Structures are given as C-alpha cells and as structure tokens.
Amino acid sequence: MDILLTIAHVFAYAIIQTFGCTLFTLALQRLGRLHRLYRLKAFSFLILVNATGTMTFGEAAWGRTSTPVAAGLFLLGMVFFLAAHLYLGWKNFRR
C-alpha cells in the first residue's frame, strides 16, 4: 500500500510541476517566443526527476523538498502567464 501512495505522490508532484511549466510555455507561445510545446516530454522528464529523487532521498525527504518546488513552478507560471496576457492586452489596447 505504501508503494502505491509513493507512486501517487510522484505523479502528483510531476503533474503540478508540469502544469506550472505549461503555463510558462503557453505565455511564451502567446508572446511569439516559442513555437513548439513539448508537454509530454516535460512530464516524462519531471516523472523521472521525481522518481529518482524519491528513490535517492526517500519519499518523506523528497516530498519536503519537491512540494515547495512544485508550488513555486506553479506560481511563477501563473505570474508569467498573467503578465504576458496583461502585456498583450495593453499592446492591443494601444492600437
């Protein structure tokens, strides 16, 4: 049962981190700076990073470390996404 909970935590951390990265890349795409989005590659990479961290440091220690990272990625992605939309709105309003 503990192994299933560990796997669920690894996937949850990776999903949250991927969502934050996706917001950041969508903002870059809207600004015209990024043309291809590789969400599946990013998710796969984050799954591997989280699985490796869990196997190396243990689930409790990795959870204490990766939870703030996941929250930080999510919040930075949201801030950048909002800033990009405000910039584009201001740019369109000026025209």
PDB file of C-alpha atoms in Angstrom:
ATOM      1  CA  MET A   1       0.000   0.000   0.000  1.00  0.00           C
ATOM      2  CA  ASP A   2       2.865   2.380   0.796  1.00  0.00           C
ATOM      3  CA  ILE A   3       4.382   1.902  -2.643  1.00  0.00           C
ATOM      4  CA  LEU A   4       1.110   2.930  -4.318  1.00  0.00           C
ATOM      5  CA  LEU A   5       0.980   6.064  -2.190  1.00  0.00           C
ATOM      6  CA  THR A   6       4.578   6.869  -3.122  1.00  0.00           C
ATOM      7  CA  ILE A   7       3.822   6.412  -6.827  1.00  0.00           C
ATOM      8  CA  ALA A   8       0.740   8.625  -6.478  1.00  0.00           C
ATOM      9  CA  HIS A   9       2.825  11.333  -4.790  1.00  0.00           C
ATOM     10  CA  VAL A  10       5.465  11.192  -7.529  1.00  0.00           C
ATOM     11  CA  PHE A  11       2.786  11.568 -10.206  1.00  0.00           C
ATOM     12  CA  ALA A  12       1.071  14.389  -8.296  1.00  0.00           C
ATOM     13  CA  TYR A  13       4.307  16.343  -7.937  1.00  0.00           C
ATOM     14  CA  ALA A  14       5.109  15.848 -11.618  1.00  0.00           C
ATOM     15  CA  ILE A  15       1.607  16.901 -12.720  1.00  0.00           C
ATOM     16  CA  ILE A  16       1.731  20.100 -10.660  1.00  0.00           C
ATOM     17  CA  GLN A  17       5.230  20.910 -11.903  1.00  0.00           C
ATOM     18  CA  THR A  18       4.219  20.192 -15.500  1.00  0.00           C
ATOM     19  CA  PHE A  19       1.182  22.450 -15.165  1.00  0.00           C
ATOM     20  CA  GLY A  20       3.404  25.292 -13.951  1.00  0.00           C
ATOM     21  CA  CYS A  21       5.835  24.738 -16.828  1.00  0.00           C
ATOM     22  CA  THR A  22       2.907  24.578 -19.264  1.00  0.00           C
ATOM     23  CA  LEU A  23       1.607  27.951 -18.102  1.00  0.00           C
ATOM     24  CA  PHE A  24       5.065  29.422 -18.613  1.00  0.00           C
ATOM     25  CA  THR A  25       5.450  27.919 -22.108  1.00  0.00           C
ATOM     26  CA  LEU A  26       1.917  28.956 -23.118  1.00  0.00           C
ATOM     27  CA  ALA A  27       2.750  32.530 -22.160  1.00  0.00           C
ATOM     28  CA  LEU A  28       5.920  32.360 -24.256  1.00  0.00           C
ATOM     29  CA  GLN A  29       3.912  30.933 -27.151  1.00  0.00           C
ATOM     30  CA  ARG A  30       1.353  33.736 -26.893  1.00  0.00           C
ATOM     31  CA  LEU A  31       4.179  36.270 -26.962  1.00  0.00           C
ATOM     32  CA  GLY A  32       5.550  34.633 -30.109  1.00  0.00           C
ATOM     33  CA  ARG A  33       8.803  33.493 -28.492  1.00  0.00           C
ATOM     34  CA  LEU A  34       8.121  29.755 -28.524  1.00  0.00           C
ATOM     35  CA  HIS A  35       6.731  27.771 -31.418  1.00  0.00           C
ATOM     36  CA  ARG A  36       6.606  24.164 -30.230  1.00  0.00           C
ATOM     37  CA  LEU A  37       5.333  22.887 -26.921  1.00  0.00           C
ATOM     38  CA  TYR A  38       6.591  19.557 -25.641  1.00  0.00           C
ATOM     39  CA  ARG A  39       4.312  18.915 -22.674  1.00  0.00           C
ATOM     40  CA  LEU A  40       4.670  15.133 -22.794  1.00  0.00           C
ATOM     41  CA  LYS A  41       8.471  15.369 -22.804  1.00  0.00           C
ATOM     42  CA  ALA A  42       8.356  17.795 -19.879  1.00  0.00           C
ATOM     43  CA  PHE A  43       6.005  15.500 -17.955  1.00  0.00           C
ATOM     44  CA  SER A  44       8.212  12.466 -18.678  1.00  0.00           C
ATOM     45  CA  PHE A  45      11.303  14.357 -17.562  1.00  0.00           C
ATOM     46  CA  LEU A  46       9.632  15.518 -14.337  1.00  0.00           C
ATOM     47  CA  ILE A  47       8.383  11.977 -13.619  1.00  0.00           C
ATOM     48  CA  LEU A  48      11.964  10.718 -13.951  1.00  0.00           C
ATOM     49  CA  VAL A  49      13.347  13.528 -11.774  1.00  0.00           C
ATOM     50  CA  ASN A  50      10.727  12.940  -9.066  1.00  0.00           C
ATOM     51  CA  ALA A  51      11.131   9.154  -9.178  1.00  0.00           C
ATOM     52  CA  THR A  52      14.910   9.486  -8.946  1.00  0.00           C
ATOM     53  CA  GLY A  53      14.634  11.932  -6.056  1.00  0.00           C
ATOM     54  CA  THR A  54      12.213   9.658  -4.251  1.00  0.00           C
ATOM     55  CA  MET A  55      14.449   6.616  -4.700  1.00  0.00           C
ATOM     56  CA  THR A  56      17.568   8.537  -3.669  1.00  0.00           C
ATOM     57  CA  PHE A  57      16.368  10.536  -0.672  1.00  0.00           C
ATOM     58  CA  GLY A  58      13.206   8.705   0.377  1.00  0.00           C
ATOM     59  CA  GLU A  59       9.628   9.800  -0.066  1.00  0.00           C
ATOM     60  CA  ALA A  60       9.323  11.971   3.048  1.00  0.00           C
ATOM     61  CA  ALA A  61      12.515  13.947   2.420  1.00  0.00           C
ATOM     62  CA  TRP A  62      11.765  14.324  -1.282  1.00  0.00           C
ATOM     63  CA  GLY A  63       8.207  15.449  -0.501  1.00  0.00           C
ATOM     64  CA  ARG A  64       9.509  18.190   1.799  1.00  0.00           C
ATOM     65  CA  THR A  65      11.836  19.336  -0.988  1.00  0.00           C
ATOM     66  CA  SER A  66       9.670  18.969  -4.083  1.00  0.00           C
ATOM     67  CA  THR A  67       6.419  20.377  -2.690  1.00  0.00           C
ATOM     68  CA  PRO A  68       7.790  23.942  -2.477  1.00  0.00           C
ATOM     69  CA  VAL A  69       9.400  23.476  -5.894  1.00  0.00           C
ATOM     70  CA  ALA A  70       6.074  22.368  -7.389  1.00  0.00           C
ATOM     71  CA  ALA A  71       4.283  25.286  -5.760  1.00  0.00           C
ATOM     72  CA  GLY A  72       6.976  27.695  -6.917  1.00  0.00           C
ATOM     73  CA  LEU A  73       6.811  26.468 -10.516  1.00  0.00           C
ATOM     74  CA  PHE A  74       3.040  26.739 -10.472  1.00  0.00           C
ATOM     75  CA  LEU A  75       3.061  30.261  -9.009  1.00  0.00           C
ATOM     76  CA  LEU A  76       5.807  31.506 -11.332  1.00  0.00           C
ATOM     77  CA  GLY A  77       3.959  30.048 -14.300  1.00  0.00           C
ATOM     78  CA  MET A  78       0.759  31.789 -13.223  1.00  0.00           C
ATOM     79  CA  VAL A  79       2.520  35.135 -12.709  1.00  0.00           C
ATOM     80  CA  PHE A  80       4.286  34.946 -16.065  1.00  0.00           C
ATOM     81  CA  PHE A  81       1.071  33.857 -17.810  1.00  0.00           C
ATOM     82  CA  LEU A  82      -0.826  36.793 -16.270  1.00  0.00           C
ATOM     83  CA  ALA A  83       1.965  39.239 -17.122  1.00  0.00           C
ATOM     84  CA  ALA A  84       2.040  38.054 -20.744  1.00  0.00           C
ATOM     85  CA  HIS A  85      -1.725  38.475 -21.089  1.00  0.00           C
ATOM     86  CA  LEU A  86      -1.644  41.916 -19.494  1.00  0.00           C
ATOM     87  CA  TYR A  87       1.164  42.938 -21.852  1.00  0.00           C
ATOM     88  CA  LEU A  88      -0.727  41.637 -24.889  1.00  0.00           C
ATOM     89  CA  GLY A  89      -3.924  43.360 -23.727  1.00  0.00           C
ATOM     90  CA  TRP A  90      -2.065  46.636 -23.226  1.00  0.00           C
ATOM     91  CA  LYS A  91      -0.416  46.258 -26.638  1.00  0.00           C
ATOM     92  CA  ASN A  92      -3.775  45.641 -28.353  1.00  0.00           C
ATOM     93  CA  PHE A  93      -5.418  48.477 -26.408  1.00  0.00           C
ATOM     94  CA  ARG A  94      -2.787  50.940 -27.641  1.00  0.00           C
ATOM     95  CA  ARG A  95      -3.606  50.103 -31.278  1.00  0.00           C
TER      96      ARG A  95
END
